[in-house]
Coordinates of C-alpha atoms (C1' of nucleotides) in Angstrom, one line a residue:
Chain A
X1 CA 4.6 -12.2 -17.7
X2 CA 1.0 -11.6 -17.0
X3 CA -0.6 -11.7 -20.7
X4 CA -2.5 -8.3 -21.0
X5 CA -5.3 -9.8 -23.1
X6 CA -8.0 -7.6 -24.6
X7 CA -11.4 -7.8 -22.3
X8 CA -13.4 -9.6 -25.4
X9 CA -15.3 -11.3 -23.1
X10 CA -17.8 -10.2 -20.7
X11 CA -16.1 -10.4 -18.3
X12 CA -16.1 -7.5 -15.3
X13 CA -12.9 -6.2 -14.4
X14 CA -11.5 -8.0 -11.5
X15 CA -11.4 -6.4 -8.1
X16 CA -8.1 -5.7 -6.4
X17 CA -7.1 -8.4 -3.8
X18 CA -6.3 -5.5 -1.8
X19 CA -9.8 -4.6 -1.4
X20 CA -11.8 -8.0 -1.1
X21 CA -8.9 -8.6 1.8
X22 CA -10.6 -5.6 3.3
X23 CA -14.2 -6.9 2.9
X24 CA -14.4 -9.2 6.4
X25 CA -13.2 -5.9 8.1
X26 CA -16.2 -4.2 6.9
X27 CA -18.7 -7.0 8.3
X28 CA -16.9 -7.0 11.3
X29 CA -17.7 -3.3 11.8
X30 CA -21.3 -3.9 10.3
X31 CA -22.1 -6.5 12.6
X32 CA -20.7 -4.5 15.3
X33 CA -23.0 -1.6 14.3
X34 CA -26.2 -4.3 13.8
X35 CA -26.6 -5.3 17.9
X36 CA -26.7 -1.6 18.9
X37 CA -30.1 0.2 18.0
X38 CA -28.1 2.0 14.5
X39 CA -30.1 1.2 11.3
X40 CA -28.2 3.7 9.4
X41 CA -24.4 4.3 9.0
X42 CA -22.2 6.2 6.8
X43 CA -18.7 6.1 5.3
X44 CA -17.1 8.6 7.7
X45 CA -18.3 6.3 10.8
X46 CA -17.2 3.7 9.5
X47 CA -13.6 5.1 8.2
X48 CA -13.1 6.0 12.4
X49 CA -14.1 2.6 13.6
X50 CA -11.6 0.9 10.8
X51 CA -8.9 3.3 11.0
X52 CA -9.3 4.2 7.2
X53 CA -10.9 6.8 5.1
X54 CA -14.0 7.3 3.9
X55 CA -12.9 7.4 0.7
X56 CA -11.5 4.2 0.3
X57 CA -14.6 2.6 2.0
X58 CA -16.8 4.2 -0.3
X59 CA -14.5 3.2 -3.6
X60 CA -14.2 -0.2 -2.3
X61 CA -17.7 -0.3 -1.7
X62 CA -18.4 1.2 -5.4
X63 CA -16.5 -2.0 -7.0
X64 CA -19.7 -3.4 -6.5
X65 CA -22.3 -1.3 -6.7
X66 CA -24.0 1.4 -5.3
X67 CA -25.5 0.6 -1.6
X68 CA -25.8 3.6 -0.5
X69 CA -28.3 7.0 -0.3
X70 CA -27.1 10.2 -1.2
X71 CA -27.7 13.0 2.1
X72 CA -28.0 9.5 3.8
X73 CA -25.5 6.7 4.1
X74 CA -26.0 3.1 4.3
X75 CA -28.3 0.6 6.0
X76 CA -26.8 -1.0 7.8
X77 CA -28.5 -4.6 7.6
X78 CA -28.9 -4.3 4.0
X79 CA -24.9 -3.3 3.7
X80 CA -24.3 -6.1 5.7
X81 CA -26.4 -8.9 3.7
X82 CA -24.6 -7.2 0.7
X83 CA -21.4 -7.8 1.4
X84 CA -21.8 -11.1 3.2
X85 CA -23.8 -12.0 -0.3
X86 CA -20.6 -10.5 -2.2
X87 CA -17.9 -12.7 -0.4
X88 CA -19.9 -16.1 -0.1
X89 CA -20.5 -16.4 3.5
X90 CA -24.1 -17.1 3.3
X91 CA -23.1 -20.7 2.1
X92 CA -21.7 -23.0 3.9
X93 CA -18.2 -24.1 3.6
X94 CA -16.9 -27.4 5.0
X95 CA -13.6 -27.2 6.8
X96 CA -11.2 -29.7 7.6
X97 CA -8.0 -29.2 10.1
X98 CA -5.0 -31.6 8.9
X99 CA -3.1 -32.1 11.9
X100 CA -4.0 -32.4 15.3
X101 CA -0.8 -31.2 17.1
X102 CA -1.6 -28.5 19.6
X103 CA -2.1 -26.2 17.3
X104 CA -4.3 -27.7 15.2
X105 CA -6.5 -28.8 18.7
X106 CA -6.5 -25.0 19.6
X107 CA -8.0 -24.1 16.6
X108 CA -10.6 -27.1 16.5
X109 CA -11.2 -26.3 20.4
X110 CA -11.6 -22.2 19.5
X111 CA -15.2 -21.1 18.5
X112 CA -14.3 -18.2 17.0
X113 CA -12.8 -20.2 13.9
X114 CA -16.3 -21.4 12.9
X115 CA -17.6 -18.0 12.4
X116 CA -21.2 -17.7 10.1
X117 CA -21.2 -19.6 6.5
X118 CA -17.9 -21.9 7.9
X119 CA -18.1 -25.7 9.8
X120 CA -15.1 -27.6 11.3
X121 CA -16.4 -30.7 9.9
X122 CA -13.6 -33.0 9.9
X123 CA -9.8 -33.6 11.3
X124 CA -6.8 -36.0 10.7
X125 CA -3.6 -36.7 11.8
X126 CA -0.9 -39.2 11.2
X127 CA -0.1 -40.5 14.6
X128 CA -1.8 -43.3 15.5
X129 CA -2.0 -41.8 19.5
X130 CA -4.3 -39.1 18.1
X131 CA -6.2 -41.1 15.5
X132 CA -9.7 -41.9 17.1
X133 CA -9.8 -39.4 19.7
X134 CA -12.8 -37.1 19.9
X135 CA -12.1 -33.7 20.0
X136 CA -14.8 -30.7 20.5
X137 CA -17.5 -33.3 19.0
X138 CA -15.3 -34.3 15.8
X139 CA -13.4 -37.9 15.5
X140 CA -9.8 -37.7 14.3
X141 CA -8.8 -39.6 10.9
X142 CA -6.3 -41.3 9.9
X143 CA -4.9 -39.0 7.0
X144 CA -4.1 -42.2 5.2
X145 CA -8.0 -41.5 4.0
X146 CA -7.6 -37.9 3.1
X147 CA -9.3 -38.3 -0.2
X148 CA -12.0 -40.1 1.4
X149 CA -12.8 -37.8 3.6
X150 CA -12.7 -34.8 1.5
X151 CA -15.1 -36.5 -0.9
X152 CA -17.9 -37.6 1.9
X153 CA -17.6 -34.1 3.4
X154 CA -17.4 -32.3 0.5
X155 CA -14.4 -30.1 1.8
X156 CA -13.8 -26.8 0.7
X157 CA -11.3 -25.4 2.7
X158 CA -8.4 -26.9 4.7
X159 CA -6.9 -25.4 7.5
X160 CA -3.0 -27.2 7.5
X161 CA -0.9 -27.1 10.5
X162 CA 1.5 -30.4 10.4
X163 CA 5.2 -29.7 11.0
X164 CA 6.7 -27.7 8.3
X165 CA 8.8 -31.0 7.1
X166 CA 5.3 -32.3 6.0
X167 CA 3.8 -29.0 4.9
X168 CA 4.7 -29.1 1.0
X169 CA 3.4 -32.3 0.5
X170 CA 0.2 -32.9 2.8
X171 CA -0.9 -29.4 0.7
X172 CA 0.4 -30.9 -2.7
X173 CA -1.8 -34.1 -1.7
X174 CA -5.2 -31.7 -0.4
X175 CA -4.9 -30.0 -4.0
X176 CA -4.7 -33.0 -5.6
X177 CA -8.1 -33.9 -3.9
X178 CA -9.5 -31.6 -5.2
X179 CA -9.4 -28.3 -2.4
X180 CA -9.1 -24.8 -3.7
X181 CA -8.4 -22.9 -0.2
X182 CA -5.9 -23.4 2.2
X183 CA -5.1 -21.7 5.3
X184 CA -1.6 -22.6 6.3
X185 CA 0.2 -22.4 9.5
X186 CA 3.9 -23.5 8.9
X187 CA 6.4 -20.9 8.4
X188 CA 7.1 -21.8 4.9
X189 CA 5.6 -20.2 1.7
X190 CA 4.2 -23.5 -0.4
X191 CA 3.8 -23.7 -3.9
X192 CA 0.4 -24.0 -5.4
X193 CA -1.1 -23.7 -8.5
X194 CA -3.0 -20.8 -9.2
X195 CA -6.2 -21.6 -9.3
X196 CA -5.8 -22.3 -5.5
X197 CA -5.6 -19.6 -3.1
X198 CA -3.4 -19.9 0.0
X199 CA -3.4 -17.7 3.0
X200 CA -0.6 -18.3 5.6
X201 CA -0.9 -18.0 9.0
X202 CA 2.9 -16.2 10.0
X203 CA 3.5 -14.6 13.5
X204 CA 7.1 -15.0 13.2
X205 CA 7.3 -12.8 10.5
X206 CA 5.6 -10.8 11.9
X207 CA 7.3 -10.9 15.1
X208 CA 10.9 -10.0 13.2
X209 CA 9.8 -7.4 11.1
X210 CA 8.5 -5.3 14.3
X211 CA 12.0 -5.5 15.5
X212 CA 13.4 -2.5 12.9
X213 CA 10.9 -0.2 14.2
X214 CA 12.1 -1.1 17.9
X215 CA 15.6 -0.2 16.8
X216 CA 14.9 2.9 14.2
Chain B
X1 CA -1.5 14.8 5.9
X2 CA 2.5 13.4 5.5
X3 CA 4.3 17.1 6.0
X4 CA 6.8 16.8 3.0
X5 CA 9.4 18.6 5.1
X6 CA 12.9 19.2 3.5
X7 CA 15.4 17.0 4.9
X8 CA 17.1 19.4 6.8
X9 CA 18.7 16.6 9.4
X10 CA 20.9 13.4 8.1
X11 CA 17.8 11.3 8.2
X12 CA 18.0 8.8 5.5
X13 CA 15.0 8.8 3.6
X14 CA 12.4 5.9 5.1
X15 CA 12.2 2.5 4.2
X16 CA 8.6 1.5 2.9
X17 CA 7.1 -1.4 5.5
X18 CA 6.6 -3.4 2.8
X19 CA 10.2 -3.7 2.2
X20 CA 11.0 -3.9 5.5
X21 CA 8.0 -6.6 5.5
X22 CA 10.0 -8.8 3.5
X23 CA 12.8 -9.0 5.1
X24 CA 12.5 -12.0 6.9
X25 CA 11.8 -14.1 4.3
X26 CA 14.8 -13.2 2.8
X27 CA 16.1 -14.0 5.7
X28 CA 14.7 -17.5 5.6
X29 CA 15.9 -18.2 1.9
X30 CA 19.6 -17.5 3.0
X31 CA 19.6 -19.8 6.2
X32 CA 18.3 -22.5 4.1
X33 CA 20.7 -22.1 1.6
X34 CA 23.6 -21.4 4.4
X35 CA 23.0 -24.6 6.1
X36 CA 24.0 -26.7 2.6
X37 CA 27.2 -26.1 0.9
X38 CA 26.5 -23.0 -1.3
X39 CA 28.1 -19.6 0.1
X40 CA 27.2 -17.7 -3.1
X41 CA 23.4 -17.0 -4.6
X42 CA 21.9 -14.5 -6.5
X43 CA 18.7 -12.2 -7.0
X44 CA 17.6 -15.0 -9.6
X45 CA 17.8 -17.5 -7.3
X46 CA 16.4 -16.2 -4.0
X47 CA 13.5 -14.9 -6.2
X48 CA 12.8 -18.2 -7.4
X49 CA 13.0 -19.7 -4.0
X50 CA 10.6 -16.8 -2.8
X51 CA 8.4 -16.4 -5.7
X52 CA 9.4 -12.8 -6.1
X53 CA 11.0 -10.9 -9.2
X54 CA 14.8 -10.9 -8.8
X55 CA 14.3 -6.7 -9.4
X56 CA 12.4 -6.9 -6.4
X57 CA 15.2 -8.9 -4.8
X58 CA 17.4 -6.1 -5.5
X59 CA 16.0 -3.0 -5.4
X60 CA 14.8 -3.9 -1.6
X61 CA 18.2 -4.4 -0.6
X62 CA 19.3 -1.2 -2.1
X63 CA 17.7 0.6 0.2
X64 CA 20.2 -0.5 3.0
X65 CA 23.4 -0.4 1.0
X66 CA 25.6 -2.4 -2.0
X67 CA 25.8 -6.3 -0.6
X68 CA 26.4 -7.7 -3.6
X69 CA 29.2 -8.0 -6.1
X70 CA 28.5 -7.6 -9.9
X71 CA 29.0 -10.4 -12.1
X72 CA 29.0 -12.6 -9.3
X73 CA 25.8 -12.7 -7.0
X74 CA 26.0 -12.3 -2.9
X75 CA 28.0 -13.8 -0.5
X76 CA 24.9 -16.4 1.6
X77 CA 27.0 -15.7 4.8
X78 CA 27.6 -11.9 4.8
X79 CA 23.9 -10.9 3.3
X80 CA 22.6 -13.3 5.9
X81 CA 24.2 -11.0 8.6
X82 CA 23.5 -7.7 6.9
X83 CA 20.0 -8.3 6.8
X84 CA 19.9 -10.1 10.8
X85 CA 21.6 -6.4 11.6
X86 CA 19.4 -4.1 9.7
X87 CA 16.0 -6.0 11.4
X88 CA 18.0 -5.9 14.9
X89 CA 17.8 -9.5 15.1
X90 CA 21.1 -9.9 16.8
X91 CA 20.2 -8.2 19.5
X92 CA 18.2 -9.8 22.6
X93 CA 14.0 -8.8 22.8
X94 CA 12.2 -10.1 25.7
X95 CA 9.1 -11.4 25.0
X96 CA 5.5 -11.4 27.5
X97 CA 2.8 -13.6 26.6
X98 CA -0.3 -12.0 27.9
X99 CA -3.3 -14.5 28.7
X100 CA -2.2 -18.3 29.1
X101 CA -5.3 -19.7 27.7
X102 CA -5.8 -22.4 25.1
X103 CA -4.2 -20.2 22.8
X104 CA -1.3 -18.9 24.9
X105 CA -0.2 -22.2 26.5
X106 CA 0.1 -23.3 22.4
X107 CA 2.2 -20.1 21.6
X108 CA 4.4 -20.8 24.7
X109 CA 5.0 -24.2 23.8
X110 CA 5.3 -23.9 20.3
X111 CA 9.2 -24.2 20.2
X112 CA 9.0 -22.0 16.7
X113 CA 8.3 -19.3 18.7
X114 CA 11.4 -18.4 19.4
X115 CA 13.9 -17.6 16.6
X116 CA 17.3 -16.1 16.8
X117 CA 16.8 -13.1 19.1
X118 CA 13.5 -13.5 20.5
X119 CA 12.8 -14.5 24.7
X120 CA 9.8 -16.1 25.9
X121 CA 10.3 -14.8 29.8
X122 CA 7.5 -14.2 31.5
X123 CA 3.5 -15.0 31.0
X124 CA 0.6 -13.7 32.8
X125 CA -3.1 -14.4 33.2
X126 CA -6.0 -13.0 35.0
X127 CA -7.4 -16.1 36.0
X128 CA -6.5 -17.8 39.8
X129 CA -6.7 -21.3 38.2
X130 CA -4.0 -20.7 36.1
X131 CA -1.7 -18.4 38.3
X132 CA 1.5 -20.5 39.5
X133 CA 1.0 -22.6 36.8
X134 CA 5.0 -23.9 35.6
X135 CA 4.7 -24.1 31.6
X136 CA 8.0 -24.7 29.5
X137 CA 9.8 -23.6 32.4
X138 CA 8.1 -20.2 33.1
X139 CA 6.2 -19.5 36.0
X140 CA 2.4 -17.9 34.9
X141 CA 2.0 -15.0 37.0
X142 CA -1.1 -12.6 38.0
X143 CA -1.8 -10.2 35.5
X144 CA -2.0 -7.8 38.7
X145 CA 1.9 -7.5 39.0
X146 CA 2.0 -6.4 35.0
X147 CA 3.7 -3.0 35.4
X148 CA 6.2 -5.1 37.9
X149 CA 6.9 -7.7 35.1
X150 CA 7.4 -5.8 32.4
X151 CA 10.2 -3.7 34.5
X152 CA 11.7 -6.2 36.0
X153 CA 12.0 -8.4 32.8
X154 CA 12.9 -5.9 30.5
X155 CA 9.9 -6.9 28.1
X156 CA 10.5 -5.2 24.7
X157 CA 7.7 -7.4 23.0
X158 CA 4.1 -8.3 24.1
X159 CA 1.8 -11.4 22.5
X160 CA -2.0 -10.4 23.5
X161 CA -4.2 -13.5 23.5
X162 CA -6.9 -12.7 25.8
X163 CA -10.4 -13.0 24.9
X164 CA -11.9 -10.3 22.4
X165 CA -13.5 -8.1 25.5
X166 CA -10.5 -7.4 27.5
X167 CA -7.7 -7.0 24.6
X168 CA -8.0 -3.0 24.0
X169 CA -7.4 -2.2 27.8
X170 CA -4.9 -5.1 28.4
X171 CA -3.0 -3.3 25.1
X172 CA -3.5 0.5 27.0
X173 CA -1.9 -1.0 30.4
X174 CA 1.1 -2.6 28.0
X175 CA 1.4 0.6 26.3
X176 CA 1.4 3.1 29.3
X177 CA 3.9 0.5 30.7
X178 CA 6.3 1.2 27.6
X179 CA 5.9 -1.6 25.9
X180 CA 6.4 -0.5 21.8
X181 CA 5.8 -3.7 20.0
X182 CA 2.6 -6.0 20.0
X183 CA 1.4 -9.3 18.6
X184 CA -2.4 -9.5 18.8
X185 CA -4.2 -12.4 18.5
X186 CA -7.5 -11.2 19.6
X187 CA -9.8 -10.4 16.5
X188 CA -10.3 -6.8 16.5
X189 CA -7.3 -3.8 15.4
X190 CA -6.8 -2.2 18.6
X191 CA -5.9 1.2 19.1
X192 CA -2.5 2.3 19.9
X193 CA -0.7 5.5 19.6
X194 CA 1.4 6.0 16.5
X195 CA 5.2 5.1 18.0
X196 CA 3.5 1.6 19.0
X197 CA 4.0 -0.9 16.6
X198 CA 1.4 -3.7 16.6
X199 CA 0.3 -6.8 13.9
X200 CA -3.2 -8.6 14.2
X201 CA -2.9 -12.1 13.5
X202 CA -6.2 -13.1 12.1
X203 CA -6.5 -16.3 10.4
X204 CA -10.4 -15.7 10.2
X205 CA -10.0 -12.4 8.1
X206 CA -7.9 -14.9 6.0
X207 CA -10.9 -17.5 6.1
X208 CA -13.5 -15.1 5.0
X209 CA -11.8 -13.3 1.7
X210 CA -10.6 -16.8 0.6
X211 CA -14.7 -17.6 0.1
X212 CA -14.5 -14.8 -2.3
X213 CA -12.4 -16.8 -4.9
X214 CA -13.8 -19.7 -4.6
X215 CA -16.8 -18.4 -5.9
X216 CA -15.4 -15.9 -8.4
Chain C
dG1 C1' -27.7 20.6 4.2
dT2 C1' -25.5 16.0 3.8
dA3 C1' -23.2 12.1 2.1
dT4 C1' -22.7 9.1 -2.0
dG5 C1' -20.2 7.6 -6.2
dT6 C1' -16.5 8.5 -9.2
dG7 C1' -13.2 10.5 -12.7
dA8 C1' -8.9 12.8 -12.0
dA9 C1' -4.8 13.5 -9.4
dT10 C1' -1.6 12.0 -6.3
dG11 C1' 1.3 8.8 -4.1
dC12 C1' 3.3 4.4 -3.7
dT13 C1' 5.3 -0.1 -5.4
dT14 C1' 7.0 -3.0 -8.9
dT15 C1' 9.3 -3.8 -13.0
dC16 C1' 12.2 -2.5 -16.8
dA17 C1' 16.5 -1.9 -18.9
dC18 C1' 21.1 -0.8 -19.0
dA19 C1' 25.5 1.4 -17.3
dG20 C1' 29.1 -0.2 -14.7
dC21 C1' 31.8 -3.3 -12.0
dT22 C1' 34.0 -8.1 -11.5
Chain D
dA1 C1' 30.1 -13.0 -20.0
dG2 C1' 27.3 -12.3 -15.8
dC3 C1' 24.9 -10.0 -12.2
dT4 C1' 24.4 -5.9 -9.4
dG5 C1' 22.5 -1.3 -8.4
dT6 C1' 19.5 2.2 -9.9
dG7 C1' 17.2 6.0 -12.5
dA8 C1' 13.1 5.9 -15.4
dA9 C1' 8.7 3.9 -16.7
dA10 C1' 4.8 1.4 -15.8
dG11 C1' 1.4 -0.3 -13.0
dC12 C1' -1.5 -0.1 -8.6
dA13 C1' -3.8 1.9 -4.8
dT14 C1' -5.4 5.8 -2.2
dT15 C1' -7.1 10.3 -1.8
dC16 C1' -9.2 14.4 -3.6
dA17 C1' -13.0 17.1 -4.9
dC18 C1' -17.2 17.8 -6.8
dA19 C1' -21.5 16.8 -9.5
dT20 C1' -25.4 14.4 -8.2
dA21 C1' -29.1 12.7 -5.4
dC22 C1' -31.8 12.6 -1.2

DNA sequence: GTATGTGAATGCTTTCACAGCT
DNA sequence: AGCTGTGAAAGCATTCACATAC
């Protein structure tokens, strides 16, 4: 399928999905690390707070480039700025929730969602009982003016979470508009094209595949 | 570190967890197309349904056995059975939902929650405000009477959503209680001892390596 | 001495391709 | 003719192990 194309271009080899998945985990542990009075950490420490080994942090890290010392380890602030620097979150993205169900309240309502580099910066729904309310600072839309709204707010991501009848085509309508990320909550796998990434959001899943171990 | 021992006993040799990750989705193809009139499909078709290579399609279920007949495709019906079996999703699991906060009350609610097989029948909190609290017909109790609950109840399954601080030693009391299967909310990985099975859902994580390719 | 960065080796997962059954 | 089930091949990901730098 995949054409395997010659690299005549410049371009650097792309980096396993695998590993950028496993990027935020590292800042978590960074951060973690930061508060405390550590300046310095190194791959083993950092392999025992994640649960993986050094190895793989230091050949994920390596992807990159070298942020490390030799004899030493890593800074951690500098390790830190790198990767944040690496996945974008020193920008700011603009974040829309499409859906205001209780779900889609619980996620507005939840601070950890807006982490550093993201804003919740807009909301809609289709029911008109929702419409206009003001939730955690932000007024719900009408998502009759979806395309409106993603223009004047400039949305990069959207986080879905309408009832899985609705799913396919609300996300079919936020691509056509122009958004390139989507975190999806229904239990459904949509289509997109592939220059959008889509994440879904799946307990259920998750929920039935824990059941073979209980059993085996 | 995996001792390659010979395999002296009848064990049949393990399933990968990716397999057994995808499982349900299989799952989810076959009830759709059970509900319409079709009682035969195919590797082709589910693949397409799934986005997944019919060779996947097939050499996943050859790990559990022949379902299929050659020249013809599988029966929806029977493969849809076979596959509930094998994930133990006929049987019964009592489900906990540990901390009834914004987040809990949602999952409670949330009538996807519950597919084939799966109880919501008891929920705790630590909080007085929320103690005695009736939502969807179960009564919140005090996190106090946990050990109590979980006997009584027969809980099989635990969902954690308490705030970040408390969720490693609310997951050590489930775990010296004998609970064997969680579903944590709470944005850390947890510990737990190697016949525990747990799943972090972290729609952040999600959030912050989707940045990545929008940049890229 | 200590810990990185990285080719090479190992281990795992997916895909191929075809014999065999219907 | 059509589609499964499956060894073998190809493609990825992880781990090893050591030269290199501090």
């Amino acid at each position: 399928m995949t054409q395997k194309l010659p690299q005549i271009f410049g371009t650097s080899d792309s980096v396993p999905e695998v590993v950028i998945a496993r990027l935020p985990q590292y800042i978590r542990a960074l951060n973690k690390l930061n508060t405390s009075t550590t300046t310095v950490t190194n791959s083993r420490q950092l392999g025992e707070m994640l649960q993986v080994t050094p190895a793989q942090i230091r050949k994920d890290l390596s992807y990159f480039g070298r942020f490390g010392k030799q004899g030493r380890g890593y800074s951690v602030a500098l390790l830190l700025e790198e990767l944040k620097h690496i996945l974008g979150l020193n920008s700011n993205w603009n974040v829309i929730v499409v859906g205001m169900g209780r779900l889609g309240t619980a996620i507005l309502s939840y601070p950890g969602f807006t982490p550093d580099g993201f804003r919740l910066v807009a909301a809609v729904d289709s029911d008109q009982n929702l419409i206009g309310q003001v939730i955690q600072g932000i007024t719900v839309k009408s998502s009759d003016d979806l395309s409106q709204i993603i223009r004047d707010h400039s949305i990069d991501i959207a986080i879905v979470a309408v009832p899985i009848e609705y799913t396919q085509s609300v996300i079919n309508s936020l691509v056509h508009y122009g958004v390139r990320a989507i975190l999806n909550y229904a239990p459904i796998s949509p289509h997109v094209p592939d220059d959008v990434r889509i994440q879904n959001i799946d307990p259920v899943l998750s929920l039935q595949s824990m059941t073979y171990y209980l059993n085996n």
